[in-house]
Coordinates of C-alpha atoms (C1' of nucleotides) in Angstrom, one line a residue:
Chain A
X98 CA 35.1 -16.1 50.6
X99 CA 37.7 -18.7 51.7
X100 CA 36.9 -20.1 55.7
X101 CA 40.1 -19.6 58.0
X102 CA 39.9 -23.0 58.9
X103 CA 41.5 -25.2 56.8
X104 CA 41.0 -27.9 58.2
X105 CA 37.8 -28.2 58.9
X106 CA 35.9 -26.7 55.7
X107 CA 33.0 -27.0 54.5
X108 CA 32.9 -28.7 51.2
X109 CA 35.8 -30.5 51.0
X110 CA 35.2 -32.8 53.5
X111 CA 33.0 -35.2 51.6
X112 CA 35.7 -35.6 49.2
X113 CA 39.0 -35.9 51.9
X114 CA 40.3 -39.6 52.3
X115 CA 42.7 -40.1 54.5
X116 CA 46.3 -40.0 53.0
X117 CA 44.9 -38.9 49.9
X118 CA 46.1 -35.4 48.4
X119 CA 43.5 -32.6 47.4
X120 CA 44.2 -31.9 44.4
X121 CA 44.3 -36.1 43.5
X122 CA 40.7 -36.0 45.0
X123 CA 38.9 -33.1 42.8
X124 CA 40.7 -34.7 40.2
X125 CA 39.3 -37.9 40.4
X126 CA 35.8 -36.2 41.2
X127 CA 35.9 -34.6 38.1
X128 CA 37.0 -37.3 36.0
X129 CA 33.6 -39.3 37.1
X130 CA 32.0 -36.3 36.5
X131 CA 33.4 -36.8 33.0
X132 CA 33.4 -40.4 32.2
X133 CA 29.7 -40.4 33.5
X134 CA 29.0 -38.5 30.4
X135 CA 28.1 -34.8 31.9
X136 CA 30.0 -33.4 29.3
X137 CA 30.2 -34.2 25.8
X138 CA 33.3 -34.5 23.8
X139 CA 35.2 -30.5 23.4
X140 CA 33.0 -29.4 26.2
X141 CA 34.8 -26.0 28.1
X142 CA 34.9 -26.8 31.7
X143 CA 34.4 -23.9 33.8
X144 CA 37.1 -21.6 34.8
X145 CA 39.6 -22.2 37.2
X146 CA 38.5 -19.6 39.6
X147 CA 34.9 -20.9 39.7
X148 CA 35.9 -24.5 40.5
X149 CA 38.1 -23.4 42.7
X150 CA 35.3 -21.7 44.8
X151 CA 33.2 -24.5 44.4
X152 CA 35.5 -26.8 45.8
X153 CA 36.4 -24.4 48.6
X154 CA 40.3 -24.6 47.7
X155 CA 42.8 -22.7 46.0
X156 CA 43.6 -21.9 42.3
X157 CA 46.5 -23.6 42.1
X158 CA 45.3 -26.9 44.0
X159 CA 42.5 -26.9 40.7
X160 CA 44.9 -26.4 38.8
X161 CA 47.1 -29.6 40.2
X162 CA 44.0 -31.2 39.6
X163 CA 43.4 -29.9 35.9
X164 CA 47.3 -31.0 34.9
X165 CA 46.5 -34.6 36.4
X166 CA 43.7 -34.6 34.1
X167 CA 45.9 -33.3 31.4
X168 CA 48.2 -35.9 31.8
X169 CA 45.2 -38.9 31.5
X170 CA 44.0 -37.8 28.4
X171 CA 40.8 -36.8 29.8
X172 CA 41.2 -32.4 29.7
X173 CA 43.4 -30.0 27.3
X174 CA 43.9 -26.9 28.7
X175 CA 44.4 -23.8 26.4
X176 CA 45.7 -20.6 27.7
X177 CA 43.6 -17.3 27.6
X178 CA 40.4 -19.4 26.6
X179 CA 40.1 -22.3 29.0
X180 CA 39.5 -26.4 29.7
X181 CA 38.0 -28.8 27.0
X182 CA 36.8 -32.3 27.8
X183 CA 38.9 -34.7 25.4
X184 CA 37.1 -37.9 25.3
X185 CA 37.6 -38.6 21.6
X186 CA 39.3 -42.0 21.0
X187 CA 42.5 -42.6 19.0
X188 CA 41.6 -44.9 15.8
X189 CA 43.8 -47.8 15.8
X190 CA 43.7 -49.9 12.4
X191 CA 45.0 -53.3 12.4
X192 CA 45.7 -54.9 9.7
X193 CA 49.1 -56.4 8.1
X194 CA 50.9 -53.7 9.1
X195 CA 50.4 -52.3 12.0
X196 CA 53.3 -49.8 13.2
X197 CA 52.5 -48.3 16.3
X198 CA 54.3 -45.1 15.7
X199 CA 53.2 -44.6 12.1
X200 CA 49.6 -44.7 13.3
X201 CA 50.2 -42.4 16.3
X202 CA 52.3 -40.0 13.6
X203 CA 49.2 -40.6 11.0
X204 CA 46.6 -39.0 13.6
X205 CA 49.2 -36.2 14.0
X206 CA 50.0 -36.8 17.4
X207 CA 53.7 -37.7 18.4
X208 CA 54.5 -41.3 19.4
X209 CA 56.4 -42.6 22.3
X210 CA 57.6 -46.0 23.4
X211 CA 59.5 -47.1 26.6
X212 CA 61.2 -50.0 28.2
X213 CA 59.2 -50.0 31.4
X214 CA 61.4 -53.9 32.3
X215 CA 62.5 -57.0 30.4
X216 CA 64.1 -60.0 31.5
X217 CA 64.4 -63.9 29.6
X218 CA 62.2 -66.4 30.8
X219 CA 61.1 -69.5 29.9
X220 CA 58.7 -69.5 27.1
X221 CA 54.7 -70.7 28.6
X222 CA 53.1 -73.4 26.4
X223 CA 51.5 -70.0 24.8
X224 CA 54.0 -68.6 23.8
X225 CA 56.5 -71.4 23.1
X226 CA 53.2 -72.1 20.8
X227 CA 52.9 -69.1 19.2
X228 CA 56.7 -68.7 18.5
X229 CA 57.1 -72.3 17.0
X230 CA 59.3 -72.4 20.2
X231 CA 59.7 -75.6 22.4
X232 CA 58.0 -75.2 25.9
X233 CA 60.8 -73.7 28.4
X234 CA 63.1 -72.2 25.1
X235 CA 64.9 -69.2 26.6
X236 CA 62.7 -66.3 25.5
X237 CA 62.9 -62.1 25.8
X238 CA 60.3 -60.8 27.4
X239 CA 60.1 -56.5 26.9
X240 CA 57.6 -54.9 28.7
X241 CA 56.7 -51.2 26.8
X242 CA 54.6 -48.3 27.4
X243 CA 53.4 -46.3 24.6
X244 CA 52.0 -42.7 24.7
X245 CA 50.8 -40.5 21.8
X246 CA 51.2 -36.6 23.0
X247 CA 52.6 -37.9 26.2
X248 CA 49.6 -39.8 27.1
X249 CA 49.8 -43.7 27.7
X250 CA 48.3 -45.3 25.1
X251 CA 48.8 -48.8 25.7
X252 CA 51.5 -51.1 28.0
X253 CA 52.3 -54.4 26.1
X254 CA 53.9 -57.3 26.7
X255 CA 56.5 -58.9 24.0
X256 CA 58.3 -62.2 23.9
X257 CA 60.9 -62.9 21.2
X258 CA 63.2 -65.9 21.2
X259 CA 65.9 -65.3 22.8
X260 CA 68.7 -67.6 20.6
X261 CA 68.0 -65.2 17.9
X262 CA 67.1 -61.9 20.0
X263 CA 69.4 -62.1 23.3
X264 CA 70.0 -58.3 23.0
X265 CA 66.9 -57.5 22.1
X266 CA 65.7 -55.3 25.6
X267 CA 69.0 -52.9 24.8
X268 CA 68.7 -52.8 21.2
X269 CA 65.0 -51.2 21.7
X270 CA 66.1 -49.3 24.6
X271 CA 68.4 -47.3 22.0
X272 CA 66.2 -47.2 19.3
X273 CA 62.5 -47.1 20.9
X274 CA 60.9 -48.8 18.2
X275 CA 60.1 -52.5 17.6
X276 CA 60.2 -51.9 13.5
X277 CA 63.9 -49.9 14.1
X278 CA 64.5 -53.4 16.4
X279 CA 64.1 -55.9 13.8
X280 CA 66.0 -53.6 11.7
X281 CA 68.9 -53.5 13.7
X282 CA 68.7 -57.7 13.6
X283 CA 68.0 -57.3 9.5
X284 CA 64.3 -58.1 9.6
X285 CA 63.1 -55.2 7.1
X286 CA 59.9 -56.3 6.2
X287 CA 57.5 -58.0 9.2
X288 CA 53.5 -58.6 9.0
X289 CA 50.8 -58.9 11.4
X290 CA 49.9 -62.4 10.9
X291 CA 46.8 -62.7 13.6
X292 CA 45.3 -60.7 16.2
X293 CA 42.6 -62.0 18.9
X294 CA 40.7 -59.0 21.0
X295 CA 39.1 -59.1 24.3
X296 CA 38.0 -57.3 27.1
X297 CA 39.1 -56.8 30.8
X298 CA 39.7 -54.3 33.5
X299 CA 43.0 -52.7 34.7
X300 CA 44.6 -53.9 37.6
X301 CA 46.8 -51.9 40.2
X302 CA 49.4 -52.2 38.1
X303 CA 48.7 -51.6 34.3
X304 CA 46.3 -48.7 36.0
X305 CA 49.4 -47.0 37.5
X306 CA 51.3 -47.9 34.2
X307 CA 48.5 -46.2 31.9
X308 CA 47.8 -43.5 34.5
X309 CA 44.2 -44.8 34.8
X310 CA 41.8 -45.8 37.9
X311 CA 41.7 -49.1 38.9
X312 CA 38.6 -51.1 37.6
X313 CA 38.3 -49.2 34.0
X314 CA 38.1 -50.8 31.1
X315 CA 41.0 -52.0 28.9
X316 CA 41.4 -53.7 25.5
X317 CA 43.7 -56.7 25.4
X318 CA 45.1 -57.1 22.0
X319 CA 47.2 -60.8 21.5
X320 CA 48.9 -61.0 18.3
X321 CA 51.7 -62.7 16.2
X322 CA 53.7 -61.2 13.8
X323 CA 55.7 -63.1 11.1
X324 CA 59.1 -62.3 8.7
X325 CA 58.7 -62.0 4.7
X326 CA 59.1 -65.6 5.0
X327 CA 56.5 -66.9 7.2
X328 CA 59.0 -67.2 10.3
X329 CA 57.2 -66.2 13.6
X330 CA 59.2 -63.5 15.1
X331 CA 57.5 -61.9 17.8
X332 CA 54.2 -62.3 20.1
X333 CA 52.5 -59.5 21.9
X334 CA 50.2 -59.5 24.6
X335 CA 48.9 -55.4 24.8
X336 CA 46.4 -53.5 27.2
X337 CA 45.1 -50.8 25.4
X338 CA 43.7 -47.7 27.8
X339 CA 39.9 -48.5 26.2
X340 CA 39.0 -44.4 27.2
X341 CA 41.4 -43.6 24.8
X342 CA 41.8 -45.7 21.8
X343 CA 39.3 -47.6 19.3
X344 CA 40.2 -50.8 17.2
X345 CA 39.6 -50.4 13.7
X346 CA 39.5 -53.8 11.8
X347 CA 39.4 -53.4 8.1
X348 CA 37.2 -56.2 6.3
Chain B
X474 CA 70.4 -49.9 54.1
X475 CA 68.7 -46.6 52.9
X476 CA 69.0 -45.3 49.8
X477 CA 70.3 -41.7 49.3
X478 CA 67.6 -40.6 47.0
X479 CA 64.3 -40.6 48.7
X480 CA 62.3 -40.4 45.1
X481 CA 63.2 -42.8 43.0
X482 CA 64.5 -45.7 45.5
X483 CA 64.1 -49.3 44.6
X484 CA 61.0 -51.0 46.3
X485 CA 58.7 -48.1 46.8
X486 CA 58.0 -47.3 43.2
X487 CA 55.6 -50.5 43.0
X488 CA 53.1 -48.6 45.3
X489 CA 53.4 -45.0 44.8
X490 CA 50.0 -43.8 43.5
X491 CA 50.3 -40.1 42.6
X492 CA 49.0 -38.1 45.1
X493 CA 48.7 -40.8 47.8
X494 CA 50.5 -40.4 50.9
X495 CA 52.8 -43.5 51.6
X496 CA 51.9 -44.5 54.3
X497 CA 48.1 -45.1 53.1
X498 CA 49.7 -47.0 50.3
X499 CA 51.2 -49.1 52.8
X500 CA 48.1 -49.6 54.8
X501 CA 46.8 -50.3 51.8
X502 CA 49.1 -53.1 50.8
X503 CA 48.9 -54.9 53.9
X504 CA 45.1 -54.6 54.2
X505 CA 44.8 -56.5 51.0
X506 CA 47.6 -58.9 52.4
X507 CA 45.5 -59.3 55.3
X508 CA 41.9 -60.0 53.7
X509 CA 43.4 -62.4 51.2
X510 CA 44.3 -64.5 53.8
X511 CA 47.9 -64.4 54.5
X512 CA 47.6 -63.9 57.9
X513 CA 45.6 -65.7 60.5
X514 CA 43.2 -64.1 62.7
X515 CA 45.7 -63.3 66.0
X516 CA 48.9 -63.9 63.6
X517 CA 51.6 -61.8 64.7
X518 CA 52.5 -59.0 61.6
X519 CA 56.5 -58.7 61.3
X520 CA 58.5 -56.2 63.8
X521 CA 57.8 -52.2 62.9
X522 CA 61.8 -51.9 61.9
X523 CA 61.3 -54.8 59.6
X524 CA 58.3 -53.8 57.6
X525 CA 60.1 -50.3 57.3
X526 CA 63.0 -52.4 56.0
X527 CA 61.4 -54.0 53.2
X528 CA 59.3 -51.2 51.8
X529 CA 62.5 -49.1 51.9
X530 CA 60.7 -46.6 54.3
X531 CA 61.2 -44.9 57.9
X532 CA 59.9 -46.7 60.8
X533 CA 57.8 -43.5 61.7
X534 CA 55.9 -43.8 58.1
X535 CA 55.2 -47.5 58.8
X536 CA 53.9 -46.9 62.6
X537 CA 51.3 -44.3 60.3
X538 CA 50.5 -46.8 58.2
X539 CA 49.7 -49.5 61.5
X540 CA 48.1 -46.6 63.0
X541 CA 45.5 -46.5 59.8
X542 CA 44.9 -50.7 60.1
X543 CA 44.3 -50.3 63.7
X544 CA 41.5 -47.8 63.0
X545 CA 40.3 -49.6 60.6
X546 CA 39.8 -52.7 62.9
X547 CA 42.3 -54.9 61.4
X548 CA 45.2 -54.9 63.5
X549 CA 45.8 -54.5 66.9
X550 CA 49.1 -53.1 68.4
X551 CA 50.7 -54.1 71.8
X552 CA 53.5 -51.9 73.1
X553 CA 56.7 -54.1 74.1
X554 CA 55.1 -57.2 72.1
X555 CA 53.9 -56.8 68.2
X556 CA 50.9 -56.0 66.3
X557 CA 48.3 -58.6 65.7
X558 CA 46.1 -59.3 62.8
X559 CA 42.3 -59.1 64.0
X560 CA 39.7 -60.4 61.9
X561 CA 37.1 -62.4 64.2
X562 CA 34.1 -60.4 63.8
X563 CA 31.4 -59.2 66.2
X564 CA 28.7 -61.5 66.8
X565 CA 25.3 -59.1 66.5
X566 CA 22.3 -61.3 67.7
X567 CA 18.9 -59.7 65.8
X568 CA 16.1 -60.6 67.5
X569 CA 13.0 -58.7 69.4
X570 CA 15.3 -56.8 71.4
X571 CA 18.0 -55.6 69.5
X572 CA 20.0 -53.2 71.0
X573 CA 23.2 -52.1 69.8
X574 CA 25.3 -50.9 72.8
X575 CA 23.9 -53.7 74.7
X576 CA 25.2 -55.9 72.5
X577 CA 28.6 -54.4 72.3
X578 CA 29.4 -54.0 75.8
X579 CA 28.1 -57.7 76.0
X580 CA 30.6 -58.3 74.2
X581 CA 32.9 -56.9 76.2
X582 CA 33.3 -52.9 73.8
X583 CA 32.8 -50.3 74.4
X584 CA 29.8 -48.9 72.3
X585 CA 29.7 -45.1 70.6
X586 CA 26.7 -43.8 68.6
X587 CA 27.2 -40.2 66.9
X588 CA 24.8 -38.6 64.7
X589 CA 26.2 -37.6 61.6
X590 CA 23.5 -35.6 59.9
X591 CA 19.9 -35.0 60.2
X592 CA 16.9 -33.7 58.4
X593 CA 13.2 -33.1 57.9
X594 CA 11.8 -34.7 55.0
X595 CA 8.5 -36.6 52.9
X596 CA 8.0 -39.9 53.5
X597 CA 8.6 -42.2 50.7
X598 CA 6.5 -44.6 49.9
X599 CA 8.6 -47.6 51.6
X600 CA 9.2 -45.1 54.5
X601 CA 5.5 -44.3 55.0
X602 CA 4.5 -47.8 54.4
X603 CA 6.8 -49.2 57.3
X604 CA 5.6 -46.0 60.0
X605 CA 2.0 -46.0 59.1
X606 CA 1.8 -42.5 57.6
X607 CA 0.8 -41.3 54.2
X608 CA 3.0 -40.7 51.6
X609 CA 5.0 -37.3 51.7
X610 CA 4.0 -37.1 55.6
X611 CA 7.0 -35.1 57.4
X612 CA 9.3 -37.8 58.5
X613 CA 13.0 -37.0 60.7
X614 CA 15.7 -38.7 58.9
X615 CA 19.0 -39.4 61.4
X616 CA 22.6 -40.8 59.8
X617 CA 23.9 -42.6 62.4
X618 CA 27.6 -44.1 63.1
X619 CA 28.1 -47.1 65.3
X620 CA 31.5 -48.1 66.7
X621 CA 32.9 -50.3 69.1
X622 CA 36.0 -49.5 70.9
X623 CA 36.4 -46.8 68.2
X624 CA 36.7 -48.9 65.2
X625 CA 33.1 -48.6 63.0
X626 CA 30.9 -51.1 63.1
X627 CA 27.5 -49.7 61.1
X628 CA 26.2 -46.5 59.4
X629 CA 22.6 -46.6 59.8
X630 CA 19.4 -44.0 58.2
X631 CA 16.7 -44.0 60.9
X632 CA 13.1 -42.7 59.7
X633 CA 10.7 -41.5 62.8
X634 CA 7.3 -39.6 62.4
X635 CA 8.2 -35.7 62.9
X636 CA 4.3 -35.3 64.3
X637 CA 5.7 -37.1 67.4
X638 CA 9.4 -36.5 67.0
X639 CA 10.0 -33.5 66.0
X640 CA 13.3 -33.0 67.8
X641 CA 14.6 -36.3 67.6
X642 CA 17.9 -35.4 66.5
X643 CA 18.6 -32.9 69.0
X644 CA 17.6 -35.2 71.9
X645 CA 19.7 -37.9 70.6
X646 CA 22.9 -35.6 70.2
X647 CA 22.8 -35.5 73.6
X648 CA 21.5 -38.7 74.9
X649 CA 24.0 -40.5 72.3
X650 CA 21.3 -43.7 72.0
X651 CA 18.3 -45.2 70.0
X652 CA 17.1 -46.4 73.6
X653 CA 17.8 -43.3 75.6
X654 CA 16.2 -41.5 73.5
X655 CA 12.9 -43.0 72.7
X656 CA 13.4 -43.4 76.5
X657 CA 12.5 -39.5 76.8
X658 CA 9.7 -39.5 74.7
X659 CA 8.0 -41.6 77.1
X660 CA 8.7 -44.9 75.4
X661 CA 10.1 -47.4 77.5
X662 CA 9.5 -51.0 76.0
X663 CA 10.1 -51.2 71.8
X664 CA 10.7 -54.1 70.0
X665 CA 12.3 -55.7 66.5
X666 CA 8.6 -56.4 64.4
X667 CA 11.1 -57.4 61.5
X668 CA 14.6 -57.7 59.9
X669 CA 15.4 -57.9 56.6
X670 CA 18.9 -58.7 55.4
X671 CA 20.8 -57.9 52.0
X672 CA 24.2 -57.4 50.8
X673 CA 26.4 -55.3 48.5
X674 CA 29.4 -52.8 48.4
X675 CA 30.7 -50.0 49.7
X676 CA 29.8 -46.6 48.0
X677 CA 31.9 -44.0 48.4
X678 CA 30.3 -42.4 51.0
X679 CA 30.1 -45.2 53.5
X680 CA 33.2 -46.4 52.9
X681 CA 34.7 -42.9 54.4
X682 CA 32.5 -43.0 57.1
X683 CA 32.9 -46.7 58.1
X684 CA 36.9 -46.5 57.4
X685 CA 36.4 -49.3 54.4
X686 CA 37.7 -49.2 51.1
X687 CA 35.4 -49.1 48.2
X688 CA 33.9 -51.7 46.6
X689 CA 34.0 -53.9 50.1
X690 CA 31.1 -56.1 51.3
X691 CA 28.2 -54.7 53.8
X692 CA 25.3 -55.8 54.8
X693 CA 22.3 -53.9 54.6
X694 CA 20.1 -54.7 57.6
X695 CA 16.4 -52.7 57.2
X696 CA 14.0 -52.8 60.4
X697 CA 11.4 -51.8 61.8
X698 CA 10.7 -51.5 65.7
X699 CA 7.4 -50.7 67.0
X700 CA 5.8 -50.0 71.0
X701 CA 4.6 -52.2 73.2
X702 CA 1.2 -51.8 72.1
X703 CA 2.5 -53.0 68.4
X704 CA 2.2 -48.9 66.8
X705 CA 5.4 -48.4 64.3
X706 CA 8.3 -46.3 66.4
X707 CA 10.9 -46.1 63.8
X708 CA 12.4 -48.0 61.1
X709 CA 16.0 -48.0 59.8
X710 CA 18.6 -48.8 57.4
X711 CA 21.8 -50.1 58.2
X712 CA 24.7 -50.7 56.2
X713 CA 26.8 -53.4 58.1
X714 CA 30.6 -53.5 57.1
X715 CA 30.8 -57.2 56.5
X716 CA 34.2 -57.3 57.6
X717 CA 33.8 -57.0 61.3
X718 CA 30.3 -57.9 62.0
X719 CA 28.5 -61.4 61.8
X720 CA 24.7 -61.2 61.8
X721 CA 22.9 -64.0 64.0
X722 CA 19.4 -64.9 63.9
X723 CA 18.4 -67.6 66.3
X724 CA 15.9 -69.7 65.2
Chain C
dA1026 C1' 67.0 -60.3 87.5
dT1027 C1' 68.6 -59.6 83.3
dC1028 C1' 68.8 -59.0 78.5
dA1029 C1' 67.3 -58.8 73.8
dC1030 C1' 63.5 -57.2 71.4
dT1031 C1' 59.5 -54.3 70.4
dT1032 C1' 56.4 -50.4 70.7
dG1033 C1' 55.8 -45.4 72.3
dT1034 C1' 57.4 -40.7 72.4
dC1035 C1' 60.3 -36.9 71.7
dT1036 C1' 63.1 -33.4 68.9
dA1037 C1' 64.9 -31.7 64.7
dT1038 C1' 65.1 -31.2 59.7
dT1039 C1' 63.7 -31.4 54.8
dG1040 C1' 60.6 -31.1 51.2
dA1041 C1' 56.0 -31.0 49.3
dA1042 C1' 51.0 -29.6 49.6
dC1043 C1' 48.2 -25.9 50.0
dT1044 C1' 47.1 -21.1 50.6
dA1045 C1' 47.5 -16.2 49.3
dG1046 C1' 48.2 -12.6 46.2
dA1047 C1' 49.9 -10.3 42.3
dC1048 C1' 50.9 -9.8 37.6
dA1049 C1' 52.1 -11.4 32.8
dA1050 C1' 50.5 -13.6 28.6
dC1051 C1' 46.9 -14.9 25.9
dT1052 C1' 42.0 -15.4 23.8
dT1053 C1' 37.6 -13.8 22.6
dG1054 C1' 33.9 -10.7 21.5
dG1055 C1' 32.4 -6.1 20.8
Chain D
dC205 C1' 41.9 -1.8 19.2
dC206 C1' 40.1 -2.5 23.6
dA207 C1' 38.4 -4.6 27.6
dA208 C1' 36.9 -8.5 30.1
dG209 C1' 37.9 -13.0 31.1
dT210 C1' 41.1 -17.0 31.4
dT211 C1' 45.4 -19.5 31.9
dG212 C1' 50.6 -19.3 33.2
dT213 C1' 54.1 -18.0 36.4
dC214 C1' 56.2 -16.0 40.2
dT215 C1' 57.0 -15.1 45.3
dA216 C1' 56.0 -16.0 50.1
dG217 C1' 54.3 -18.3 54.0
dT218 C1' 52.0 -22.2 56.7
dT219 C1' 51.1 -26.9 57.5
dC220 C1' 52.2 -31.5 57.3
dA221 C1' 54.3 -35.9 55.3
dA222 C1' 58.5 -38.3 55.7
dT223 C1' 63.3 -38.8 57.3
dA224 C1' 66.6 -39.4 61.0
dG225 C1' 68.1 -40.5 65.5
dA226 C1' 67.7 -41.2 70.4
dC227 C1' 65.7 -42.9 74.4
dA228 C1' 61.8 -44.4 77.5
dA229 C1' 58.6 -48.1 78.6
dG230 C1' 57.0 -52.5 78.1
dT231 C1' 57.3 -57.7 77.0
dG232 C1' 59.0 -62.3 77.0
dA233 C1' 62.4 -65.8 77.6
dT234 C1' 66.5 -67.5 79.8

DNA sequence: ATCACTTGTCTATTGAACTAGACAACTTGG
DNA sequence: CCAAGTTGTCTAGTTCAATAGACAAGTGAT
């Protein structure tokens, strides 16, 4: 069944790029077969073994291939019974309050947040703006990744001001929550006060971030949120994984 | 200078794609550095020891990753001296004689021609139009890969009339060129009757064959070349890689 | 001519990718 | 329950990416 040559195969070679693993390249194969729409949502995939052949490759390198898949969201893989296509999309309500980890934990799935960097800066007209901050105020900027079920949901950007929030990067560090944050600094109640939506695609970076190709879709989510008292206390610039979630706006 | 842990070091982690070697990362990196214009065309790239330096990286890795530019036409490498950026492109003249080594060697290459694939097939309509057969009449289709001095200059689809050429592919395996080979069906004089030139992008396909990355600019060159006594000989469709060619039409 | 610098080549080692095969654990349908 | 089919895990071996170091061969400037 299997040629002697590896090298040389048959039909791997119009998959092989240079400096490019095997098992990276069936699993990007597959996941245009998927995104193209060749399988619906919950569709099996077939087994191992017969992709395998197809491929002209070993189980295990499909199976390389099937966990990459696993960890983009795209495939959930059940033993004894096989691969299912997971293409369904993770409602995400905004509204006044809007807790990323209650959401995540509403849907059943667990949540996950992580300090990917953070460092002060001066605060942009933007956000110095959207703060109530003068232009070049020492800010915190956090950058965090969130997952639900291990897979990255989002990577957002945060700015606080940092006369009130120095700490702020090893405060969530410990806690790895933005509401358990503003705790800790005895905000206990904070609201969404706007939230402006567009469009873009990922770029090298957020697409390594949110374990995504380059050039797919994301949702960029802008957004102030406010203190009992009106008080700006933190702006947010997110890129949500568009494959995997949906906006809900109540109204 | 080198860390101790050769997974999670410091300046590597900003390029590491999952199942991409490093050193095609690296080529990679300094492919984009190149085409956004960092460099000058003949600008001397920093010492092998130094670029290993700064990615954190053995110098054998880096001397892969020049190794990759070179074949991809964008650096060229002098032993004892440096490595030079290289992105003048070859001047190809179109007009009634268009011949592709003689242009190369002209310019002082050396030309390569190899047949990548060949089959029978029905005209299509555009096909038979251009040959001045009916539609669905057998046709032989030849892929064909251009290079000078190695580095890939064209991919091109040839259609010829199977009544007269029946074993055009075979004859041109061997004879390795357009010219030789109508040359041995008794053809001696052909001519360009027209060009027609478009652009657009890599597919995925091409871009493995013409050592591009996706999603970079070609031009699409369509011909048609008939005998002395004006009777259609063969017309083609080249995909240019923008990147080291320059189409020239005198006028 | 010499010397510092750069690329080319060689050997050796480590770890990961991929192959190969076997068997356990689990699911599903009869 | 049983049997076929599928995923999970284990061992073993080969190939190759990447590291490490050393030295040869070539270049360019003083």
């Amino acid at each position: 069944m299997l040629t002697r040559t590896p090298r040389g195969s048959s039909n791997k070679n119009h998959l092989l790029a240079r400096g490019v693993m095997l098992w990276r390249c069936i699993a990007d194969d597959y996941e245009q077969t998927i995104l193209v729409g060749k399988y619906e949502n919950g569709a099996k995939l077939p087994p191992e073994s017969e992709i395998a052949a197809r491929y002209g490759v070993n189980r295990h390198t499909v199976r390389r291939a099937m966990a990459e898949l696993g960890a983009r969201g795209l495939v959930r893989t059940e033993r004894g019974s096989g691969s299912y296509v997971k293409t369904d999309k993770l409602d995400y309500r905004i509204g006044q309050r809007t807790r990323f980890s209650e959401i995540v934990a509403a849907a059943g799935h667990e949540a996950e947040g992580r300090l990917q960097g953070h460092r002060h800066e001066p605060a942009s007209e933007e956000v110095a703006g959207h703060l109530g901050l003068k232009i070049g105020a020492d800010v915190v900027r956090l950058e965090i990744l969130r997952a639900a079920d291990r897979v990255p949901i989002s990577v957002a950007t945060t700015w606080l001001s940092a006369a009130r929030y120095a700490d702020a990067a090893k405060v969530f560090r410990r806690l790895r929550s933005i509401t358990r944050t503003l705790d800790h600094y005895g905000i206990s109640g904070y609201a969404r006060k706007w939230t402006r939506i567009s469009a873009g695609f990922t770029d090298a970076v957020d697409a390594g971030r949110l374990r995504l190709s380059v050039h797919r879709p994301i949702l960029v989510v802008e957004s102030l949120d406010v203190a009992g008292d009106g008080e700006p206390i933190l702006t947010t610039r997110g890129r949500f994984a568009a494959d995997r979630v949906a906006l809900i706006v109540e109204s």
